[in-house]
Coordinates of C-alpha atoms in Angstrom, one line a residue:
Chain P
M1239 CA 0.0 -0.1 -0.2
R1240 CA 1.1 3.7 -1.2
N1241 CA 0.6 6.4 1.6
L1242 CA 0.2 9.7 0.0
R1243 CA 0.2 13.3 2.1
L1244 CA -2.3 16.3 1.0
D1245 CA -2.2 19.8 1.5
L1246 CA -4.8 21.8 1.5
C1247 CA -7.1 24.6 2.1
Y1248 CA -11.0 25.2 2.3
D1249 CA -13.5 28.1 3.2
G1250 CA -15.3 26.1 5.4
T1251 CA -18.5 28.4 5.2
R1252 CA -20.9 26.0 3.7
Y1253 CA -19.3 22.9 5.1
R1254 CA -20.5 20.7 8.4
G1255 CA -17.0 20.6 9.3
W1256 CA -13.9 18.0 8.6
Q1257 CA -15.4 14.7 9.6
R1258 CA -17.5 12.4 7.2
L1259 CA -21.0 12.2 8.1
P1260 CA -23.5 9.2 7.2
N1261 CA -25.3 10.4 4.1
R1262 CA -24.3 13.6 4.0
E1263 CA -21.9 15.3 1.4
D1264 CA -21.2 17.9 3.0
T1265 CA -17.9 17.8 5.1
I1266 CA -14.5 17.9 3.7
Q1267 CA -13.5 14.4 4.4
G1268 CA -16.6 13.3 2.7
K1269 CA -15.9 15.5 -0.6
L1270 CA -12.2 14.2 -0.4
E1271 CA -12.9 10.8 0.0
T1272 CA -15.5 10.7 -2.3
A1273 CA -13.2 12.4 -5.2
L1274 CA -10.4 10.2 -4.5
S1275 CA -12.3 6.9 -4.3
R1276 CA -13.7 7.8 -7.5
I1277 CA -10.2 8.4 -9.1
L1278 CA -8.4 5.8 -8.2
G1279 CA -10.9 3.4 -8.5
E1280 CA -10.7 1.7 -4.7
P1281 CA -12.2 2.9 -1.8
I1282 CA -10.1 5.7 0.2
E1283 CA -10.3 6.3 3.8
V1284 CA -8.5 10.0 4.1
S1285 CA -7.2 11.0 7.7
G1286 CA -6.5 14.9 8.7
S1287 CA -4.3 16.4 11.2
G1288 CA -7.5 17.3 13.3
R1289 CA -10.9 17.8 12.9
T1290 CA -12.1 21.0 11.9
D1291 CA -15.8 22.2 13.3
A1292 CA -18.4 23.4 11.1
G1293 CA -17.8 26.8 9.8
V1294 CA -13.9 26.8 10.4
H1295 CA -11.5 27.7 7.7
A1296 CA -7.9 25.9 7.3
R1297 CA -5.0 27.6 4.9
G1298 CA -2.9 24.7 6.1
Q1299 CA -4.5 21.5 6.8
V1300 CA -2.8 18.2 6.3
A1301 CA -4.3 14.7 5.0
N1302 CA -2.8 11.4 4.6
F1303 CA -4.3 8.3 2.6
H1304 CA -3.6 4.7 1.6
C1305 CA -4.0 3.1 -1.4
E1306 CA -3.1 0.2 -4.1
S1307 CA -3.6 2.3 -7.1
A1308 CA 0.2 3.2 -8.7
M1309 CA -1.8 6.5 -10.4
P1310 CA 1.7 9.0 -10.2
P1311 CA 0.7 12.1 -7.1
E1312 CA 0.8 14.5 -9.9
E1313 CA -2.1 12.8 -12.0
I1314 CA -4.0 12.3 -8.4
L1315 CA -3.4 16.3 -7.9
Q1316 CA -4.3 17.1 -11.4
N1317 CA -7.6 14.9 -11.1
L1318 CA -8.3 15.9 -7.5
R1319 CA -8.2 19.9 -8.5
R1320 CA -10.7 19.1 -11.2
Y1321 CA -13.3 16.9 -9.3
L1322 CA -13.4 19.1 -6.0
P1323 CA -15.9 22.1 -5.7
E1324 CA -13.8 25.9 -5.6
D1325 CA -13.9 26.1 -2.4
I1326 CA -11.4 23.1 -1.4
G1327 CA -8.3 23.6 -3.0
I1328 CA -5.2 21.1 -2.8
Y1329 CA -1.5 22.7 -2.4
S1330 CA 0.5 19.3 -3.3
C1331 CA -0.1 15.4 -3.2
K1332 CA 3.2 13.7 -2.5
E1333 CA 4.4 10.1 -1.6
V1334 CA 5.3 10.0 1.5
S1335 CA 6.8 7.2 4.0
P1336 CA 4.7 4.3 5.1
R1337 CA 4.3 5.5 8.7
F1338 CA 3.7 9.0 8.1
H1339 CA 0.1 9.9 10.2
A1340 CA -1.5 13.4 9.6
R1341 CA -2.8 13.0 13.2
L1342 CA -0.7 11.1 15.2
N1343 CA 2.7 12.7 14.0
A1344 CA 1.3 16.2 14.3
R1345 CA 3.7 18.1 16.6
E1346 CA 2.5 21.5 16.7
K1347 CA -0.7 23.4 15.0
T1348 CA -1.3 27.1 14.7
Y1349 CA -4.8 28.6 14.6
C1350 CA -5.5 32.0 14.1
Y1351 CA -8.9 34.0 15.1
R1352 CA -10.0 36.9 13.3
I1353 CA -11.9 39.5 14.8
W1354 CA -13.2 42.2 12.7
N1355 CA -13.5 45.0 15.5
S1356 CA -15.2 47.9 13.9
D1357 CA -18.4 49.5 13.1
A1358 CA -17.1 49.8 9.7
P1359 CA -18.2 47.6 6.8
C1360 CA -16.2 44.6 6.2
V1361 CA -17.2 43.2 3.0
F1362 CA -14.6 41.3 1.4
E1363 CA -13.4 39.0 4.7
R1364 CA -17.1 39.0 5.9
R1365 CA -16.9 35.2 5.6
F1366 CA -13.6 34.6 7.4
V1367 CA -13.9 36.9 10.6
A1368 CA -16.1 37.2 13.9
V1369 CA -17.7 40.9 14.2
M1370 CA -17.3 42.2 17.4
S1371 CA -17.3 46.0 17.1
E1372 CA -17.6 46.8 20.9
K1373 CA -13.9 48.4 22.4
L1374 CA -11.3 45.5 23.2
D1375 CA -8.7 45.9 25.8
M1376 CA -5.4 44.4 24.4
E1377 CA -3.1 44.8 26.9
A1378 CA -5.6 43.0 29.2
M1379 CA -6.0 40.3 26.7
K1380 CA -2.3 39.8 26.2
Q1381 CA -1.7 39.7 29.9
A1382 CA -4.7 36.8 29.9
A1383 CA -3.1 35.3 27.0
G1384 CA 0.3 35.0 28.9
L1385 CA -1.0 33.3 31.6
L1386 CA -2.8 30.5 29.4
L1387 CA 0.9 29.7 28.1
G1388 CA 2.4 26.2 29.0
K1389 CA 1.3 22.8 29.5
H1390 CA -1.9 23.0 31.4
D1391 CA -4.8 21.0 31.8
F1392 CA -7.7 22.7 29.9
S1393 CA -10.6 20.7 31.0
A1394 CA -12.5 24.3 31.4
F1395 CA -11.8 25.2 27.7
C1396 CA -13.0 21.3 26.1
G1397 CA -16.7 21.4 24.8
N1398 CA -16.8 17.4 24.9
N1399 CA -17.9 17.2 28.3
K1400 CA -17.8 13.2 28.3
M1401 CA -14.0 13.4 27.4
K1402 CA -12.0 10.4 28.8
K1403 CA -8.8 11.2 27.8
S1404 CA -6.4 13.4 29.1
T1405 CA -7.0 17.0 28.9
V1406 CA -3.4 18.1 29.5
R1407 CA -2.1 20.7 26.5
E1408 CA 0.7 22.5 25.7
L1409 CA 0.3 25.9 24.5
Y1410 CA 4.0 27.2 22.8
A1411 CA 2.7 30.5 22.0
I1412 CA -0.4 33.1 22.1
E1413 CA 0.3 36.2 19.5
I1414 CA -2.7 39.1 19.6
S1415 CA -2.0 41.8 17.0
R1416 CA -4.0 44.4 15.4
R1417 CA -4.0 45.7 11.6
G1418 CA -6.4 48.3 11.0
E1419 CA -9.8 47.1 12.1
E1420 CA -8.6 43.8 12.7
I1421 CA -7.5 41.6 16.0
Q1422 CA -5.7 38.6 15.1
L1423 CA -5.5 36.0 17.9
R1424 CA -2.8 33.6 17.0
F1425 CA -2.3 30.3 19.3
T1426 CA 0.2 27.6 18.4
G1427 CA 0.4 24.2 20.6
N1428 CA 1.4 21.1 20.7
G1429 CA -2.2 20.2 20.3
F1430 CA -6.1 21.2 20.8
L1431 CA -8.9 19.9 22.5
Y1432 CA -12.5 20.0 20.8
N1433 CA -13.4 23.6 20.4
M1434 CA -10.4 24.8 22.5
V1435 CA -9.5 27.6 20.4
R1436 CA -12.7 28.7 19.9
I1437 CA -13.7 28.8 24.1
M1438 CA -9.9 30.2 24.5
A1439 CA -10.8 33.1 21.9
G1440 CA -13.9 33.7 23.8
T1441 CA -12.5 33.9 27.6
L1442 CA -9.6 36.3 25.9
I1443 CA -12.6 38.9 24.5
E1444 CA -14.7 38.5 27.5
V1445 CA -11.0 39.8 29.0
G1446 CA -10.7 42.5 26.4
R1447 CA -14.2 43.5 27.3
G1448 CA -13.8 43.7 31.2
Q1449 CA -16.4 40.8 32.3
R1450 CA -13.0 39.2 33.5
R1451 CA -9.5 40.0 35.3
P1452 CA -6.3 38.4 33.5
E1453 CA -5.4 37.5 36.8
D1454 CA -8.4 35.0 37.4
I1455 CA -7.1 32.8 34.1
P1456 CA -5.0 30.6 35.9
D1457 CA -8.1 29.3 38.2
L1458 CA -9.3 27.6 35.4
F1459 CA -6.8 25.0 34.8
G1460 CA -8.5 21.8 35.7
G1461 CA -11.7 23.4 36.0
K1462 CA -15.3 23.0 34.5
R1463 CA -16.7 24.4 31.1
E1464 CA -18.8 26.7 32.6
Q1465 CA -15.8 28.3 34.0
A1466 CA -14.1 29.5 31.0
G1467 CA -15.4 32.3 28.5
F1468 CA -18.3 31.8 25.4
L1469 CA -17.6 29.6 22.5
A1470 CA -16.3 32.3 19.8
P1471 CA -18.1 32.0 16.4
A1472 CA -16.9 29.5 14.0
Q1473 CA -16.7 31.4 11.2
G1474 CA -13.6 33.5 12.5
L1475 CA -11.6 30.4 12.9
C1476 CA -8.5 28.8 10.9
L1477 CA -6.1 25.9 10.8
E1478 CA -2.9 28.0 9.7
E1479 CA -0.4 25.5 9.9
V1480 CA 0.6 21.9 10.6
V1481 CA 4.7 21.0 11.9
Y1482 CA 5.5 17.4 11.4
Chain E
M369 CA -32.8 70.2 -0.8
R370 CA -29.6 68.8 1.4
N371 CA -27.2 67.1 -0.4
L372 CA -25.2 64.1 0.7
R373 CA -22.4 61.9 -0.4
L374 CA -21.9 58.4 0.6
D375 CA -18.8 56.3 0.3
L376 CA -19.1 52.8 -0.3
C377 CA -17.9 49.5 -1.1
Y378 CA -19.4 46.3 -2.4
D379 CA -19.0 42.4 -3.5
G380 CA -20.5 42.8 -6.8
T381 CA -20.9 38.6 -7.3
R382 CA -24.8 38.6 -7.0
Y383 CA -25.4 41.9 -8.1
R384 CA -26.4 42.9 -11.9
G385 CA -24.4 45.9 -11.4
W386 CA -24.2 49.2 -10.4
Q387 CA -27.4 50.7 -12.6
R388 CA -30.8 50.4 -11.2
L389 CA -33.2 48.2 -13.4
P390 CA -36.9 48.2 -14.0
N391 CA -38.2 45.2 -11.4
R392 CA -34.6 43.6 -10.6
E393 CA -33.9 44.2 -7.2
D394 CA -30.5 42.8 -7.5
T395 CA -28.4 45.9 -8.7
I396 CA -26.5 48.4 -6.1
Q397 CA -28.6 51.6 -6.9
G398 CA -31.3 50.0 -6.5
K399 CA -30.5 48.5 -3.2
L400 CA -29.4 52.0 -2.2
E401 CA -32.1 53.6 -3.5
T402 CA -34.9 51.2 -2.0
A403 CA -33.1 51.4 1.6
L404 CA -32.9 55.2 0.9
S405 CA -36.1 56.0 0.7
R406 CA -37.9 53.8 3.1
I407 CA -35.3 55.4 6.0
L408 CA -36.0 59.1 4.7
G409 CA -40.1 58.6 3.9
E410 CA -39.7 60.0 0.6
P411 CA -38.1 59.0 -3.2
I412 CA -34.7 59.0 -3.4
E413 CA -32.3 59.1 -6.5
V414 CA -28.5 58.0 -6.3
S415 CA -26.3 59.0 -8.6
G416 CA -23.0 57.0 -8.4
S417 CA -19.5 58.1 -9.9
G418 CA -19.7 55.7 -12.3
R419 CA -22.0 52.4 -13.5
T420 CA -20.1 49.2 -12.5
D421 CA -20.8 46.3 -14.7
A422 CA -22.4 43.0 -13.2
G423 CA -20.3 41.0 -11.1
V424 CA -18.0 43.8 -10.6
H425 CA -16.5 45.1 -6.9
A426 CA -15.5 48.6 -5.7
R427 CA -13.9 49.1 -2.6
G428 CA -14.0 53.1 -3.1
Q429 CA -17.2 53.7 -4.9
V430 CA -18.9 57.2 -4.2
A431 CA -22.7 58.3 -4.6
N432 CA -24.9 61.1 -4.0
F433 CA -28.2 62.2 -3.4
H434 CA -31.2 65.2 -2.6
C435 CA -33.3 64.5 0.0
E436 CA -35.7 66.9 2.4
S437 CA -35.4 64.8 5.6
A438 CA -33.6 66.5 8.1
M439 CA -32.4 63.1 9.6
P440 CA -28.8 63.6 10.4
P441 CA -25.8 62.1 8.4
E442 CA -24.9 59.4 11.0
E443 CA -28.7 58.3 11.7
I444 CA -28.4 57.7 7.9
L445 CA -25.8 55.7 8.1
Q446 CA -26.8 53.6 11.3
N447 CA -29.9 52.7 9.4
L448 CA -28.3 52.5 5.9
R449 CA -26.0 49.5 8.0
R450 CA -29.0 48.3 9.4
Y451 CA -30.7 48.0 6.0
L452 CA -28.0 47.0 3.3
P453 CA -26.9 43.2 2.9
E454 CA -23.8 42.3 4.0
D455 CA -22.3 42.5 0.7
I456 CA -23.0 46.0 0.2
G457 CA -20.9 48.2 2.8
I458 CA -21.3 52.0 3.8
Y459 CA -17.6 53.7 5.1
S460 CA -19.4 57.3 5.8
C461 CA -22.5 59.4 4.9
K462 CA -22.0 63.3 4.6
E463 CA -23.2 66.3 4.0
V464 CA -21.8 67.8 1.3
S465 CA -22.3 71.4 -1.1
P466 CA -25.5 71.4 -2.9
R467 CA -23.3 71.6 -6.3
F468 CA -21.0 68.2 -5.3
H469 CA -22.3 65.6 -8.2
A470 CA -20.3 61.9 -7.9
R471 CA -20.3 61.5 -11.4
L472 CA -20.0 64.8 -12.7
N473 CA -17.3 65.9 -10.9
A474 CA -15.1 63.1 -10.4
R475 CA -11.8 64.0 -11.9
E476 CA -9.9 60.7 -11.6
K477 CA -10.7 57.2 -11.0
T478 CA -8.8 54.0 -10.6
Y479 CA -9.3 50.6 -11.0
C480 CA -7.4 47.4 -10.0
Y481 CA -7.7 44.1 -12.5
R482 CA -6.5 41.0 -10.4
I483 CA -5.2 37.9 -12.0
W484 CA -4.6 34.7 -10.4
N485 CA -2.1 33.3 -12.5
S486 CA -1.1 30.0 -10.7
D487 CA -2.4 26.4 -10.8
A488 CA -2.0 26.6 -7.2
P489 CA -5.4 26.9 -5.5
C490 CA -7.4 30.3 -5.0
V491 CA -9.6 29.8 -2.2
F492 CA -10.1 32.6 -0.4
E493 CA -9.9 34.9 -3.1
R494 CA -11.6 33.2 -5.5
R495 CA -14.8 35.7 -5.9
F496 CA -12.5 38.5 -6.7
V497 CA -9.6 37.5 -8.8
A498 CA -9.9 35.8 -12.6
V499 CA -7.9 32.8 -12.7
M500 CA -5.4 32.3 -16.1
S501 CA -2.5 30.0 -15.2
E502 CA -0.6 30.3 -18.1
K503 CA 2.7 32.4 -18.4
L504 CA 2.5 35.9 -19.1
D505 CA 5.1 38.0 -20.0
M506 CA 5.4 40.7 -17.8
E507 CA 7.6 42.6 -19.3
A508 CA 5.8 43.0 -22.6
M509 CA 2.9 43.7 -20.7
K510 CA 4.7 46.2 -19.1
Q511 CA 5.8 48.1 -22.3
A512 CA 2.2 47.6 -23.9
A513 CA 0.9 49.8 -20.8
G514 CA 3.2 52.3 -21.5
L515 CA 2.1 52.8 -25.0
L516 CA -1.4 53.3 -23.8
L517 CA -0.8 56.1 -21.3
G518 CA -2.1 59.5 -22.3
K519 CA -4.7 61.2 -24.1
H520 CA -6.1 59.0 -27.0
D521 CA -9.2 58.1 -28.8
F522 CA -9.9 54.4 -27.0
S523 CA -12.9 53.8 -29.2
A524 CA -11.4 50.1 -30.0
F525 CA -11.5 50.0 -25.8
C526 CA -15.1 50.6 -26.1
G527 CA -18.2 47.7 -25.3
N528 CA -20.6 50.5 -26.4
N529 CA -21.0 50.2 -30.1
K530 CA -23.8 52.9 -30.3
M531 CA -21.4 55.3 -28.2
K532 CA -22.3 58.8 -30.1
K533 CA -20.2 61.2 -27.5
S534 CA -16.3 61.1 -27.3
T535 CA -14.3 58.2 -27.0
V536 CA -11.5 60.3 -25.8
R537 CA -10.1 59.4 -22.4
E538 CA -6.5 60.2 -20.8
L539 CA -5.1 57.6 -18.8
Y540 CA -2.4 58.4 -16.2
A541 CA -1.3 55.7 -15.0
I542 CA -1.3 51.7 -15.5
E543 CA 1.0 49.7 -13.1
I544 CA 1.4 46.1 -13.4
S545 CA 2.8 44.7 -10.3
R546 CA 3.1 40.6 -9.1
R547 CA 3.1 39.8 -5.7
G548 CA 3.0 35.8 -5.1
E549 CA 0.4 34.3 -7.3
E550 CA -1.2 37.3 -8.0
I551 CA -0.7 39.9 -10.9
Q552 CA -2.3 43.2 -10.8
L553 CA -3.3 45.9 -13.3
R554 CA -3.5 49.0 -11.8
F555 CA -5.4 51.6 -13.9
T556 CA -5.6 55.4 -13.1
G557 CA -7.0 57.8 -15.7
N558 CA -9.8 60.8 -16.0
G559 CA -12.9 58.4 -17.1
F560 CA -13.6 55.2 -18.3
L561 CA -15.6 53.9 -21.5
Y562 CA -18.1 51.4 -21.3
N563 CA -16.1 48.3 -20.4
M564 CA -12.7 49.9 -21.3
V565 CA -10.5 48.7 -18.2
R566 CA -11.9 44.6 -18.7
I567 CA -10.7 45.5 -22.5
M568 CA -7.4 46.9 -21.9
A569 CA -6.9 44.3 -19.4
G570 CA -7.9 41.5 -21.8
T571 CA -5.3 43.3 -24.0
L572 CA -2.6 43.2 -22.0
I573 CA -3.4 39.5 -21.6
E574 CA -2.9 39.0 -24.5
V575 CA 0.3 40.5 -25.0
G576 CA 1.6 38.6 -21.9
R577 CA 0.5 35.7 -23.7
G578 CA 2.6 36.4 -27.0
Q579 CA -0.4 36.6 -29.2
R580 CA 0.0 40.5 -30.0
R581 CA 2.8 42.8 -30.4
P582 CA 3.4 45.6 -27.4
E583 CA 4.5 47.8 -30.1
D584 CA 0.7 47.0 -32.5
I585 CA -0.7 49.0 -29.5
P586 CA -0.8 52.5 -30.9
D587 CA -2.8 51.1 -34.0
L588 CA -5.4 50.6 -31.7
F589 CA -6.4 54.2 -31.0
G590 CA -9.1 55.6 -33.1
G591 CA -10.1 51.4 -34.2
K592 CA -13.1 49.2 -34.4
R593 CA -13.7 47.0 -31.2
E594 CA -12.8 44.2 -32.9
Q595 CA -9.0 44.9 -33.2
A596 CA -9.0 45.2 -29.3
G597 CA -8.0 42.4 -26.8
F598 CA -11.0 40.0 -25.5
L599 CA -13.2 41.5 -22.5
A600 CA -12.0 40.1 -19.6
P601 CA -14.4 38.7 -16.9
A602 CA -15.8 40.7 -14.4
Q603 CA -15.1 39.3 -11.0
G604 CA -11.6 40.1 -11.4
L605 CA -12.4 43.8 -11.7
C606 CA -12.3 46.3 -8.7
L607 CA -13.0 50.0 -8.4
E608 CA -10.6 51.3 -6.3
E609 CA -10.9 55.0 -5.8
V610 CA -12.5 57.7 -7.3
V611 CA -10.4 61.0 -6.7
Y612 CA -12.8 64.5 -6.5

């Protein structure tokens, strides 16, 4: 069996997320598997580096799949570009070691959360930002972000309350920057729990609004979901990069 | 009668262009007039700096309208933002001199034509670029662009073959630049004929493909529509700025 790696991007607006759902065509994994199975003439299962939620975008998603077919990677790439809709883009298709696994081998991921922080119109980027026009205290948000860094039990930031496995993750960096009307929150870590980035974004936004104090952040580690902030809207989130 | 100026932007994808059409709701002018007439409680006619074609975008369109209502401009702005769909954005609404006319007083306009010049996926900007993946000779295009500059009879670049008025216009600048996978053609002039920017873009693209020589450009002045290049797709075009 050959092993192939795909590097891809997608506009998640009209999808129910990465993960294939029975009898539904509107997932990224489903679209890829249907296209690849047709192109290669054999049933294909695709593993992604992680499952993005419904409405979440990706500029640097990575996936892999095994196949029997001898079709050259460049030909698979051309066929995929022909078959896939215009909101899913394939950067590359490359043959990799049989041991490569897009999810299990991911060492580091970066997500970006984009906030349109203005009353001014946001017409051209409207599908890729969350609009929040109230004033946000960037310094308080940066201080709170600093306290999220490191290895912690992020249980309070996990949207799956039946999570049986460890909720410990390590956050390497959170960059908060403003460019014109837009605020970007960029999170890098060794892995993220279900909804974790959106709950961290929601918590930092509450700090920015003055509804929460930066110094209370450490109390959340090991806590319950209700203690952390709101789930920020999916459309502002984008998976930027996966490092192996 | 008061005179008010609107500065606005729009994603032209789902519109039949600027100009109001009878019994159709999908024009920019129509949307603005319907919204303003409701907000102000009197029939409003809006003049734009120019009519953008179906599918063409604007980041810097300017319009004006007269009204009897005494509603403050800031309140009109807030109401407009509430009533208009999310693909039309109003930057500002300001009271101006009764003599200001968005079309007649425009001294200079800049349009940008965006070409996605790559096989690589263009997912996030796909509505705002024309995809042309063949190799284009940028140097030849720049040479041809230089020959378009100045005051000429642009009859060959006019999409209206029943044009009775003068087809003489003056082009002040054409900038051709590449950033990553994208080529931008930026045209500044004192005014543009119907379809003129898209026909100039099509002509420059034909030069870039080697189908036309830069030195043949001057032969087009005063010529017929068939002599110039193809009409480049609307979705790559955006009205960037109008100067008064």
